[in-house]
mmCIF file of N, CA, C and O in Angstrom:
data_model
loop_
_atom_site.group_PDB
_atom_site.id
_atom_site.type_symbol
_atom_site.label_atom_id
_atom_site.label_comp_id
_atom_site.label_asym_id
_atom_site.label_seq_id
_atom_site.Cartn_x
_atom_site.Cartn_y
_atom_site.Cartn_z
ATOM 1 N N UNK V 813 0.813 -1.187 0.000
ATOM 2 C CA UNK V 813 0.000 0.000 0.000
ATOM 3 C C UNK V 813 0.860 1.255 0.000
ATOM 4 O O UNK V 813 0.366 2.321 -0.366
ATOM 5 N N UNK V 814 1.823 1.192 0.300
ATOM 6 C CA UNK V 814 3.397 2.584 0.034
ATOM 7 C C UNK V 814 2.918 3.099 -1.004
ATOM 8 O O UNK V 814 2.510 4.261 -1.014
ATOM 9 N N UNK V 815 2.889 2.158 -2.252
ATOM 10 C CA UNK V 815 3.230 3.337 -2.966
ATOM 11 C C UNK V 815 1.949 3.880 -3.693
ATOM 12 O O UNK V 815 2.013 4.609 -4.683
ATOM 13 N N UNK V 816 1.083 3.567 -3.263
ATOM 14 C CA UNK V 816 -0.073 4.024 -3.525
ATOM 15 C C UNK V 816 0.126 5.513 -3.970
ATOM 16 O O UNK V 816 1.218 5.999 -3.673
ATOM 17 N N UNK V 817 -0.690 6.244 -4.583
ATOM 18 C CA UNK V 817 -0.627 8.046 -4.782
ATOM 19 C C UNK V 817 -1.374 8.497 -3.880
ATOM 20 O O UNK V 817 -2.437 7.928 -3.630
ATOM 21 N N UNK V 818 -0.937 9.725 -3.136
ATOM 22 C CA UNK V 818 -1.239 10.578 -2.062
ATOM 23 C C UNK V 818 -2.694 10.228 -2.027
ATOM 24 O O UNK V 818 -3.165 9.698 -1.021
ATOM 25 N N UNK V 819 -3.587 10.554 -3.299
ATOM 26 C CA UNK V 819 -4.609 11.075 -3.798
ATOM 27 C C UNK V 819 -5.844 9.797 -2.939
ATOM 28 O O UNK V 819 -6.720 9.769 -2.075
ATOM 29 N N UNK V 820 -5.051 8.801 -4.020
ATOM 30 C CA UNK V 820 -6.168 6.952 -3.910
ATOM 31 C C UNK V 820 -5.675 7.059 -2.121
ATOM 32 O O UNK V 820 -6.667 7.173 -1.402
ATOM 33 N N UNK V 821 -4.462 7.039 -1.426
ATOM 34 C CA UNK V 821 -4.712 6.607 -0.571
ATOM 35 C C UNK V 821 -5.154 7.453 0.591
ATOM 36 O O UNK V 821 -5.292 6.929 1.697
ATOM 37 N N UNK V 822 -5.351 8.560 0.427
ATOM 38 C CA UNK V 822 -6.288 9.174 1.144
ATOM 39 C C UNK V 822 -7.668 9.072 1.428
ATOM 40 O O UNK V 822 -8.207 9.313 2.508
ATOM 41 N N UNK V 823 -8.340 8.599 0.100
ATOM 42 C CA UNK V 823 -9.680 8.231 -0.485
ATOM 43 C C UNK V 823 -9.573 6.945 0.688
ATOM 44 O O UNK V 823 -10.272 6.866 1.698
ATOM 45 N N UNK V 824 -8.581 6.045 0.292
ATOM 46 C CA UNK V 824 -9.208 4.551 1.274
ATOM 47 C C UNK V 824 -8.905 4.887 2.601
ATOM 48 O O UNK V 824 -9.583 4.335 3.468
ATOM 49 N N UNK V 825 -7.957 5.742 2.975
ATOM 50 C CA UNK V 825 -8.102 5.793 4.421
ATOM 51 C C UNK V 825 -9.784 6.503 5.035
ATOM 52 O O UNK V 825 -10.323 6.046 6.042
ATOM 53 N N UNK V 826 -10.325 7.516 4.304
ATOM 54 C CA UNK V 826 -11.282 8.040 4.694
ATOM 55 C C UNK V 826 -12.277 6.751 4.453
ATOM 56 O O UNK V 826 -12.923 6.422 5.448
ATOM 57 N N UNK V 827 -12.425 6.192 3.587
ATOM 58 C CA UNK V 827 -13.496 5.349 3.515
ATOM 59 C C UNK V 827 -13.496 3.971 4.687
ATOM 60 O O UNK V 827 -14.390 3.202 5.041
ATOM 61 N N UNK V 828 -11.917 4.115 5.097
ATOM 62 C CA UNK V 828 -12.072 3.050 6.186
ATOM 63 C C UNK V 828 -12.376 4.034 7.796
ATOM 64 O O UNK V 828 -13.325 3.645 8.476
ATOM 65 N N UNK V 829 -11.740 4.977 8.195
ATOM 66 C CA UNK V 829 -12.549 5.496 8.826
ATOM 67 C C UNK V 829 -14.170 6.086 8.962
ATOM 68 O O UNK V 829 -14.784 6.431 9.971
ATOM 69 N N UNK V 830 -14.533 6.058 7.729
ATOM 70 C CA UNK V 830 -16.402 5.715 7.590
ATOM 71 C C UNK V 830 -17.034 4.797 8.217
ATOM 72 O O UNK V 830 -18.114 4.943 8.790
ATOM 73 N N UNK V 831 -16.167 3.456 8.112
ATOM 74 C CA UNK V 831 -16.475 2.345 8.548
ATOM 75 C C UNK V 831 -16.125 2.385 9.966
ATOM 76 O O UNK V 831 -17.033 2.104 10.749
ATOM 77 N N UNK V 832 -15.402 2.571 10.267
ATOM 78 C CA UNK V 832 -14.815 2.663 11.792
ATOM 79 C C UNK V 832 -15.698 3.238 12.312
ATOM 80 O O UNK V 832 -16.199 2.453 13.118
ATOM 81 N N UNK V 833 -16.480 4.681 12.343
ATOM 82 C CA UNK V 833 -17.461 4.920 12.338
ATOM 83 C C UNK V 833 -19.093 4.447 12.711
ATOM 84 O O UNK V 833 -19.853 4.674 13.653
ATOM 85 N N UNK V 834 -19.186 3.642 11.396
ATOM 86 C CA UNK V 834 -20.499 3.519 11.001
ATOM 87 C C UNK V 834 -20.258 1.776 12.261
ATOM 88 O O UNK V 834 -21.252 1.224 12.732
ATOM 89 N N UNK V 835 -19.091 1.359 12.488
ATOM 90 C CA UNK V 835 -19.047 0.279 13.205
ATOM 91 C C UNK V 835 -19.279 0.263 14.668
ATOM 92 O O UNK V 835 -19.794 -0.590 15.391
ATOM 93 N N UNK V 836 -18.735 1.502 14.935
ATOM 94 C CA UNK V 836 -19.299 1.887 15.988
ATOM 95 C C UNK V 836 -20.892 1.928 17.035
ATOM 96 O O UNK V 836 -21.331 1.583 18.132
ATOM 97 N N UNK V 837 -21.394 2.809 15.392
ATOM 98 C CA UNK V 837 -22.719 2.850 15.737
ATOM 99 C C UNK V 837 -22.907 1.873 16.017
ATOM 100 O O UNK V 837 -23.249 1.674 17.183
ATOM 101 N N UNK V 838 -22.775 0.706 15.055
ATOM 102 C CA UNK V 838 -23.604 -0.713 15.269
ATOM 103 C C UNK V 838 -23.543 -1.470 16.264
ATOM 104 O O UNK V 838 -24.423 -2.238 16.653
ATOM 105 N N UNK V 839 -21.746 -1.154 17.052
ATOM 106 C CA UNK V 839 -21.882 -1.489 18.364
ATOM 107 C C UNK V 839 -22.828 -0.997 19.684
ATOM 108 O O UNK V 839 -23.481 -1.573 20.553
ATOM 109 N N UNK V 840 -22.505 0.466 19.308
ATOM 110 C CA UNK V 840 -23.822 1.105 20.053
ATOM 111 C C UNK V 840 -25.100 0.356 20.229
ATOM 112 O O UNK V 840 -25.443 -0.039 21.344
ATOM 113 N N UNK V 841 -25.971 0.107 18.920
ATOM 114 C CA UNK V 841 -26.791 -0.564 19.224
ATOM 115 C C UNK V 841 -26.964 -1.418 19.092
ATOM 116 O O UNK V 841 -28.158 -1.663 18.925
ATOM 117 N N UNK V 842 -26.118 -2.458 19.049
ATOM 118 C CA UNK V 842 -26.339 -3.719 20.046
ATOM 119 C C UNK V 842 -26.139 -3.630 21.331
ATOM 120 O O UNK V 842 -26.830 -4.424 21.969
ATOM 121 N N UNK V 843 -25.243 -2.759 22.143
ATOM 122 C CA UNK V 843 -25.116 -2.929 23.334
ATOM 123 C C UNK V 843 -26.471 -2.411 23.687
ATOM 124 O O UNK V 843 -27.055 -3.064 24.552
ATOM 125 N N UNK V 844 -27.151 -1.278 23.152
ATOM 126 C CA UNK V 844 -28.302 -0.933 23.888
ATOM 127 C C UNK V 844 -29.615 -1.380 22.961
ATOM 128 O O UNK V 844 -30.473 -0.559 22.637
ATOM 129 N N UNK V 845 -29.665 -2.760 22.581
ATOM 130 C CA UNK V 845 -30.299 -3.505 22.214
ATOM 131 C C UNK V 845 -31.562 -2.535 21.044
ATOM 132 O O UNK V 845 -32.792 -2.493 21.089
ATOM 133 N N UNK V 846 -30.461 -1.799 19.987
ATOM 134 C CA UNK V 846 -31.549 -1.365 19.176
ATOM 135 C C UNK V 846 -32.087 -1.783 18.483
ATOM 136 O O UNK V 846 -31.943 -3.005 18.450
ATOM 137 N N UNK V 847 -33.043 -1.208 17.467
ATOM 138 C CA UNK V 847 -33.963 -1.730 16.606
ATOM 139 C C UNK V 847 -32.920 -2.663 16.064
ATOM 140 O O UNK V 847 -31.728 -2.466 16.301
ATOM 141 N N UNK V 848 -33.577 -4.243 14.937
ATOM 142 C CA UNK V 848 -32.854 -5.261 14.581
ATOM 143 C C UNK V 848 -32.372 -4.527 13.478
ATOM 144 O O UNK V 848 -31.188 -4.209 13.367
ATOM 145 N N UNK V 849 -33.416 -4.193 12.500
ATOM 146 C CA UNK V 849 -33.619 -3.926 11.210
ATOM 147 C C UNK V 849 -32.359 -2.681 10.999
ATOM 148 O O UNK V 849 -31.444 -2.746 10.178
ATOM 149 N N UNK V 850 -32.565 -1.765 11.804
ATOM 150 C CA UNK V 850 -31.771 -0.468 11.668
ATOM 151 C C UNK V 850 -30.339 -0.811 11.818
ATOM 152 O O UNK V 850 -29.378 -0.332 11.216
ATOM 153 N N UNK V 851 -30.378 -1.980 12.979
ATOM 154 C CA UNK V 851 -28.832 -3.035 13.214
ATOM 155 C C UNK V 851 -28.141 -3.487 11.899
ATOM 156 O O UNK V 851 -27.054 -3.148 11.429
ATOM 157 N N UNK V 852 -29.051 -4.320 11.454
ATOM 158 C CA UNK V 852 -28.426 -5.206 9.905
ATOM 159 C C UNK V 852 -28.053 -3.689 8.945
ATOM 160 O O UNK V 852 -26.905 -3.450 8.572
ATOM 161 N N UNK V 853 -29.198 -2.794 8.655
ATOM 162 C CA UNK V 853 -28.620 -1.817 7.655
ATOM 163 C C UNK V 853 -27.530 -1.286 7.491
ATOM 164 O O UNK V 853 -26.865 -1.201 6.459
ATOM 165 N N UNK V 854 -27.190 -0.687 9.136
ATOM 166 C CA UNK V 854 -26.251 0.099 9.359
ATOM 167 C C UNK V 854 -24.944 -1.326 9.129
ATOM 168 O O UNK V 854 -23.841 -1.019 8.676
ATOM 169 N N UNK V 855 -25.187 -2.492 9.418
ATOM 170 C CA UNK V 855 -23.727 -3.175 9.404
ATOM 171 C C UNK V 855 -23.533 -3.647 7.936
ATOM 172 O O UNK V 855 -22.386 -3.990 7.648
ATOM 173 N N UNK V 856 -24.630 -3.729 6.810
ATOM 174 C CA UNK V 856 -24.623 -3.349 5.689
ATOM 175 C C UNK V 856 -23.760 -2.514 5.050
ATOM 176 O O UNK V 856 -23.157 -2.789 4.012
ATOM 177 N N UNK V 857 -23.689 -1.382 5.729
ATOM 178 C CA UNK V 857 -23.476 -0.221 5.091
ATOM 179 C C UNK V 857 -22.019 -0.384 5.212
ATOM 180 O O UNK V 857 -21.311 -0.532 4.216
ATOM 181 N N UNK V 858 -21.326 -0.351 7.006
ATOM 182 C CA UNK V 858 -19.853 -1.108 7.163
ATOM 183 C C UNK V 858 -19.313 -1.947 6.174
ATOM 184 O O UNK V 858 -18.245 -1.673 5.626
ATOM 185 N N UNK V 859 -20.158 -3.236 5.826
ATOM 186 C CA UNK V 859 -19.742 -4.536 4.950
ATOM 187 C C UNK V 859 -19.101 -3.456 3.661
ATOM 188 O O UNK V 859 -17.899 -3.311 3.441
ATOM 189 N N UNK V 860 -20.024 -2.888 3.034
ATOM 190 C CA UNK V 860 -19.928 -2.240 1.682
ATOM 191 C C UNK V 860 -18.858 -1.271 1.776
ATOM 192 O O UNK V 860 -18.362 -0.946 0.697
ATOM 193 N N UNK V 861 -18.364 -0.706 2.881
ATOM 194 C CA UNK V 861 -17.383 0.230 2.894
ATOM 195 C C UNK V 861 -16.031 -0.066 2.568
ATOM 196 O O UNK V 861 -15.048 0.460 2.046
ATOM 197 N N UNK V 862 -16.720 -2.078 3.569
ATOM 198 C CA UNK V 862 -14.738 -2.548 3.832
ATOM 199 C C UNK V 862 -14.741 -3.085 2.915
ATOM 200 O O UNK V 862 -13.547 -3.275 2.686
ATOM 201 N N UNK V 863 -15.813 -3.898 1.439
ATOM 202 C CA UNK V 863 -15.600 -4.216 0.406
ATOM 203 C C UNK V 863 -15.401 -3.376 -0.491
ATOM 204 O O UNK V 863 -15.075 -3.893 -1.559
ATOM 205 N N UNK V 864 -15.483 -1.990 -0.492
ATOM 206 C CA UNK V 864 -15.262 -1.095 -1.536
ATOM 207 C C UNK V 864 -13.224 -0.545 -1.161
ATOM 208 O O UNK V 864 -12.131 -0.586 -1.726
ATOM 209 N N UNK V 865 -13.706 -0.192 -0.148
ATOM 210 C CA UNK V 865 -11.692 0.030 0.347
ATOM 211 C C UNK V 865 -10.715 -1.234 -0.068
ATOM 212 O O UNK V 865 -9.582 -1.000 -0.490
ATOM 213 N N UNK V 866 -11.161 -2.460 0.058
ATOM 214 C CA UNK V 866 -10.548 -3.583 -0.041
ATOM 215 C C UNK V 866 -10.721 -3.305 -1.705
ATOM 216 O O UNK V 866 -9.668 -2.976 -2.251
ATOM 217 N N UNK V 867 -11.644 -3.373 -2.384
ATOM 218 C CA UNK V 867 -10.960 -3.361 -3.880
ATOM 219 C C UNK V 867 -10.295 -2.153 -4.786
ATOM 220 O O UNK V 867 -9.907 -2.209 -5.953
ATOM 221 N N UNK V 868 -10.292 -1.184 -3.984
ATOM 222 C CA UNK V 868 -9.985 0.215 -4.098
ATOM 223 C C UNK V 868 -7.868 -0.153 -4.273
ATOM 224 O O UNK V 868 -7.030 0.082 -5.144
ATOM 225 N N UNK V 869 -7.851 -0.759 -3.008
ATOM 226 C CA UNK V 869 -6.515 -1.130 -2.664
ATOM 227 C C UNK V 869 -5.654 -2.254 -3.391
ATOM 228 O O UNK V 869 -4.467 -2.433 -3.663
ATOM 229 N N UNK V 870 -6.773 -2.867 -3.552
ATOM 230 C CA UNK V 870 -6.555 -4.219 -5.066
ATOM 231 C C UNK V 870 -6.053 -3.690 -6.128
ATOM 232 O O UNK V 870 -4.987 -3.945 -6.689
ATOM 233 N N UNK V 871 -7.425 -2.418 -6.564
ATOM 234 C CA UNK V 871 -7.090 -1.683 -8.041
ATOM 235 C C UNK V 871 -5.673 -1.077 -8.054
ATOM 236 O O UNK V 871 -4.874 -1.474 -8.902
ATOM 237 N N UNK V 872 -5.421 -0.403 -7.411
ATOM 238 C CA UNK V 872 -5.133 0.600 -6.780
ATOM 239 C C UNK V 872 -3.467 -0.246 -7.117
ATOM 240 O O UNK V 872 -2.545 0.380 -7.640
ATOM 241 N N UNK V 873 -3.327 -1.898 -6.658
ATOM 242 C CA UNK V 873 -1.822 -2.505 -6.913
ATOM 243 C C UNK V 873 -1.901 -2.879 -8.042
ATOM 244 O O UNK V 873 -0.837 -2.623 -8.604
ATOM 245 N N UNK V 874 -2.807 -3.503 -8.899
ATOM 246 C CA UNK V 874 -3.379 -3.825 -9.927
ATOM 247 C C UNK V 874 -2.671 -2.722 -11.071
ATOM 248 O O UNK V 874 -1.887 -3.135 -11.925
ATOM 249 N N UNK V 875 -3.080 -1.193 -10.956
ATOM 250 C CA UNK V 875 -2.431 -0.423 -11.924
ATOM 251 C C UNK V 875 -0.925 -0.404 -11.866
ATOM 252 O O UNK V 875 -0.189 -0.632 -12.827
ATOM 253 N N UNK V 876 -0.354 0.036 -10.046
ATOM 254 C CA UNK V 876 0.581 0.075 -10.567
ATOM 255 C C UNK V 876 1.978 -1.311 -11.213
ATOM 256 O O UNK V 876 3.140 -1.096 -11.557
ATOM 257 N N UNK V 877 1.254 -2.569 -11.158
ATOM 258 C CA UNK V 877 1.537 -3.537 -11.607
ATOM 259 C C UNK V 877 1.722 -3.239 -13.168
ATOM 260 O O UNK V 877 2.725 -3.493 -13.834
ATOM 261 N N UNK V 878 0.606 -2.680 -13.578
ATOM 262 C CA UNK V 878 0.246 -2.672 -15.247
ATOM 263 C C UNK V 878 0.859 -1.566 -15.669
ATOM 264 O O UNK V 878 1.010 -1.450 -16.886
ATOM 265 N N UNK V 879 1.300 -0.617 -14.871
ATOM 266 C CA UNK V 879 2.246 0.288 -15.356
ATOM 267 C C UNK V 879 3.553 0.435 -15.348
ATOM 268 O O UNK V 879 4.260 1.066 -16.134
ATOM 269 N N UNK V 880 3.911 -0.340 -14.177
ATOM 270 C CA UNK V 880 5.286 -0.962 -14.193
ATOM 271 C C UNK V 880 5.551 -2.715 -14.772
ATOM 272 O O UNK V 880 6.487 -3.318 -14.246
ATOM 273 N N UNK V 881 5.075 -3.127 -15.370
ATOM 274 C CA UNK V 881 5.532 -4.497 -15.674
ATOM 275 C C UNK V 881 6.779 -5.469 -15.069
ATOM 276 O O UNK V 881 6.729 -6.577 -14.534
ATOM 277 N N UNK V 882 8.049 -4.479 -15.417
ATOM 278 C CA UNK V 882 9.293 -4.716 -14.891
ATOM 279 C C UNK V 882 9.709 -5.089 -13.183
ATOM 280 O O UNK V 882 10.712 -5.665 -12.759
ATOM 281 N N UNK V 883 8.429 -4.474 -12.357
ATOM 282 C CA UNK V 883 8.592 -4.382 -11.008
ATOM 283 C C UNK V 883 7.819 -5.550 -10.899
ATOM 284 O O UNK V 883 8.377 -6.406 -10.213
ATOM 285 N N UNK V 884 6.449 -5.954 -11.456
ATOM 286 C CA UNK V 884 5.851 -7.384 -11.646
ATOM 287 C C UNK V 884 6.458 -8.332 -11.677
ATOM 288 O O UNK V 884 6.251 -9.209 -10.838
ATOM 289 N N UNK V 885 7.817 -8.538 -13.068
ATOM 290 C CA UNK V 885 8.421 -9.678 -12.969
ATOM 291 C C UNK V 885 9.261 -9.964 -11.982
ATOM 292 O O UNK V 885 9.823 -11.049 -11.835
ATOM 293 N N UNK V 886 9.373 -8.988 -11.269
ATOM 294 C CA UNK V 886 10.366 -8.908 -9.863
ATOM 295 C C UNK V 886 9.759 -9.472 -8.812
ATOM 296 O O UNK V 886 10.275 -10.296 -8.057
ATOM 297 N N UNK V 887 8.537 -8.992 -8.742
ATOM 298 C CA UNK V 887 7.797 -9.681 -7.959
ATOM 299 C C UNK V 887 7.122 -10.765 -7.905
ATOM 300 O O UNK V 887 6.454 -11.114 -6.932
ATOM 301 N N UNK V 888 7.280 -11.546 -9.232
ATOM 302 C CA UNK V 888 6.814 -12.564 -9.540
ATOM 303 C C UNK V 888 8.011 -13.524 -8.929
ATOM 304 O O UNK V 888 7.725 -14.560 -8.328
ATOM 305 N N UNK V 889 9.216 -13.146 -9.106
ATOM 306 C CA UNK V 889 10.805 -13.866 -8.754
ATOM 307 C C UNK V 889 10.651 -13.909 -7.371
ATOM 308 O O UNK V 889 10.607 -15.065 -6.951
ATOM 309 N N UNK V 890 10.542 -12.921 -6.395
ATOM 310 C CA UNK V 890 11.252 -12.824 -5.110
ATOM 311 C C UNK V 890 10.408 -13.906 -4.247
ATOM 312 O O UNK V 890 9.270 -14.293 -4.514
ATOM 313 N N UNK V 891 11.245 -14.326 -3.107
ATOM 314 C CA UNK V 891 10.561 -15.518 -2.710
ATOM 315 C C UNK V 891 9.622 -15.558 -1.916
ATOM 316 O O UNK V 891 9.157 -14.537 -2.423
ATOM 317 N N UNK V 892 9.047 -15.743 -1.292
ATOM 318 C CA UNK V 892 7.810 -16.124 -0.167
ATOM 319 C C UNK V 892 8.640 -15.220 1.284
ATOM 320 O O UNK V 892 7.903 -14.559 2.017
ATOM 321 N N UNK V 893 9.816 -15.261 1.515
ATOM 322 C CA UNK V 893 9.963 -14.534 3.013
ATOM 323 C C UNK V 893 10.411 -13.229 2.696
ATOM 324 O O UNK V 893 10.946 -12.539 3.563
ATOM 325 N N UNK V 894 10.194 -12.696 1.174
ATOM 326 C CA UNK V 894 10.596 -11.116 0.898
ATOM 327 C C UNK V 894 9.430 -10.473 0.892
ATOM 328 O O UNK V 894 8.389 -10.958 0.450
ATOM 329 N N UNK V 895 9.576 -9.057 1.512
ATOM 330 C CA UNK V 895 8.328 -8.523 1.982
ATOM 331 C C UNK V 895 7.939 -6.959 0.685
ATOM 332 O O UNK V 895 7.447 -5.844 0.861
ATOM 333 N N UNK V 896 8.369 -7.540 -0.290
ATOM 334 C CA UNK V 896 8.426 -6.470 -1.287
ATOM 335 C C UNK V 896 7.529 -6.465 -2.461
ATOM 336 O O UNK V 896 6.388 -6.751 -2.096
ATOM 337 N N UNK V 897 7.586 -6.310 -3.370
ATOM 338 C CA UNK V 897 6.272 -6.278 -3.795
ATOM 339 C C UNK V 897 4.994 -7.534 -4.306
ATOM 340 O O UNK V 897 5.165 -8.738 -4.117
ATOM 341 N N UNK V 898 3.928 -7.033 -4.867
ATOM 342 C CA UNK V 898 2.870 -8.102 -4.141
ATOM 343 C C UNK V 898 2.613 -8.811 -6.210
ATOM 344 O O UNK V 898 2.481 -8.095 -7.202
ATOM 345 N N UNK V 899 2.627 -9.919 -6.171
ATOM 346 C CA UNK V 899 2.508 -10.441 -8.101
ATOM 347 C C UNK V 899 1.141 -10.582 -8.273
ATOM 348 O O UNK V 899 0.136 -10.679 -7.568
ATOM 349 N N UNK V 900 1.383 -10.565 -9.223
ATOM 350 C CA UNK V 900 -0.661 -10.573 -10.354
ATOM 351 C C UNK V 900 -1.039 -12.118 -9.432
ATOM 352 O O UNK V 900 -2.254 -12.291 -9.334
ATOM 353 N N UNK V 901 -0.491 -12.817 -9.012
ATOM 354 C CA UNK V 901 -0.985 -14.479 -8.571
ATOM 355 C C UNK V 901 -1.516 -13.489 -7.255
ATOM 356 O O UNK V 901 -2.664 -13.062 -7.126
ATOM 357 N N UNK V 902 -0.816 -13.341 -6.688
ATOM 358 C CA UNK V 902 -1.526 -12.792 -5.372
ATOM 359 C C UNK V 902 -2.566 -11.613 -5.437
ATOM 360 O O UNK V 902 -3.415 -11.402 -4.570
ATOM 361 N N UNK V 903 -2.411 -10.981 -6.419
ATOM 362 C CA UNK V 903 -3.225 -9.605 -6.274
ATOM 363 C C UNK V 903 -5.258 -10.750 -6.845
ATOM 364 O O UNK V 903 -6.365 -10.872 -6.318
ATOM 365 N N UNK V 904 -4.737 -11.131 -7.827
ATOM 366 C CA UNK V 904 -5.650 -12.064 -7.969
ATOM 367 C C UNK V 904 -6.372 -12.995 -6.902
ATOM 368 O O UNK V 904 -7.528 -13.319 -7.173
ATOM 369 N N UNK V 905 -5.926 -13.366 -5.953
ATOM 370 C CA UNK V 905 -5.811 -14.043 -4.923
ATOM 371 C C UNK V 905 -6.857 -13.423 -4.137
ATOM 372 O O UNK V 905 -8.041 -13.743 -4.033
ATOM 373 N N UNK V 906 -5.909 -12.046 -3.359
ATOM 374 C CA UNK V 906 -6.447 -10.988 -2.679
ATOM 375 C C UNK V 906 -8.311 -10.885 -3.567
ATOM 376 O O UNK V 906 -9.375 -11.422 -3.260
ATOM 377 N N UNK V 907 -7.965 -10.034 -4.591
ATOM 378 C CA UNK V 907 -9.011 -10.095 -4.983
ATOM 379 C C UNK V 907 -10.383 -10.622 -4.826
ATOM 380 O O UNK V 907 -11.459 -10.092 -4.548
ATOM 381 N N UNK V 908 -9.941 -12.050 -5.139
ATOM 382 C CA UNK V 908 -11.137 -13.344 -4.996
ATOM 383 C C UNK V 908 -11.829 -13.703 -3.622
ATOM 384 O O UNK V 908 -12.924 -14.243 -3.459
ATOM 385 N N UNK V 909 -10.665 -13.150 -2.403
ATOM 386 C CA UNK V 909 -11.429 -13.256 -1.067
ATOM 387 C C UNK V 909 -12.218 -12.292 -0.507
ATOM 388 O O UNK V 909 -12.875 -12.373 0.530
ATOM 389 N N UNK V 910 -12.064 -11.000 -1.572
ATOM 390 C CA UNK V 910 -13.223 -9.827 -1.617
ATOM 391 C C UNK V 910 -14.529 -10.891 -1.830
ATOM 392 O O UNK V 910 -15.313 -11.057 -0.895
ATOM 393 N N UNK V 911 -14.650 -11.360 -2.681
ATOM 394 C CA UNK V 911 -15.661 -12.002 -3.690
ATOM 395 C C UNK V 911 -16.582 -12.244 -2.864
ATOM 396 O O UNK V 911 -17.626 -12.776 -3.241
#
């Protein structure tokens, strides 16, 4: 997520603090046993936040994969205990457990 642009990763940090937020509420009312219906919506609304940030952050490696190619095949090479960049197998991966 480094090298994300100022821009995108500002966007997902706000959208995960939405959620942080909106998660809150929902704790709220469950602890004070609120309406059910208003319960599920509001944790609805959370679900959709952390699935929209989660593919935001996907896309987001996805381009700069497709714009760097060269850093791809690098990352396609480096092994399992290097913590550097993330390959189309995994971004794919990531992806699919959005799903």
């Amino acid at each position: 997520m480094s090298s994300a642009d100022a821009e995108t990763q500002r966007k997902i940090v706000n959208r995960l603090k939405r959620a942080q937020g909106q998660l809150g509420a929902v704790i709220a009312a469950v602890e004070s046993g609120g309406d059910c219906r208003a319960v599920v919506t509001q944790l609805a609304a959370v679900t959709s936040a952390l699935d929209k940030a989660g593919f935001q952050i996907i896309a987001s490696a996805m381009k700069e994969c497709l714009t760097d190619p060269e850093a791809e095949a690098e990352a396609e090479a480096e092994t399992a205990t290097d913590t550097g960049g993330v390959s189309m197998a995994e971004l794919e991966r990531l992806f699919l457990s959005l799903a």
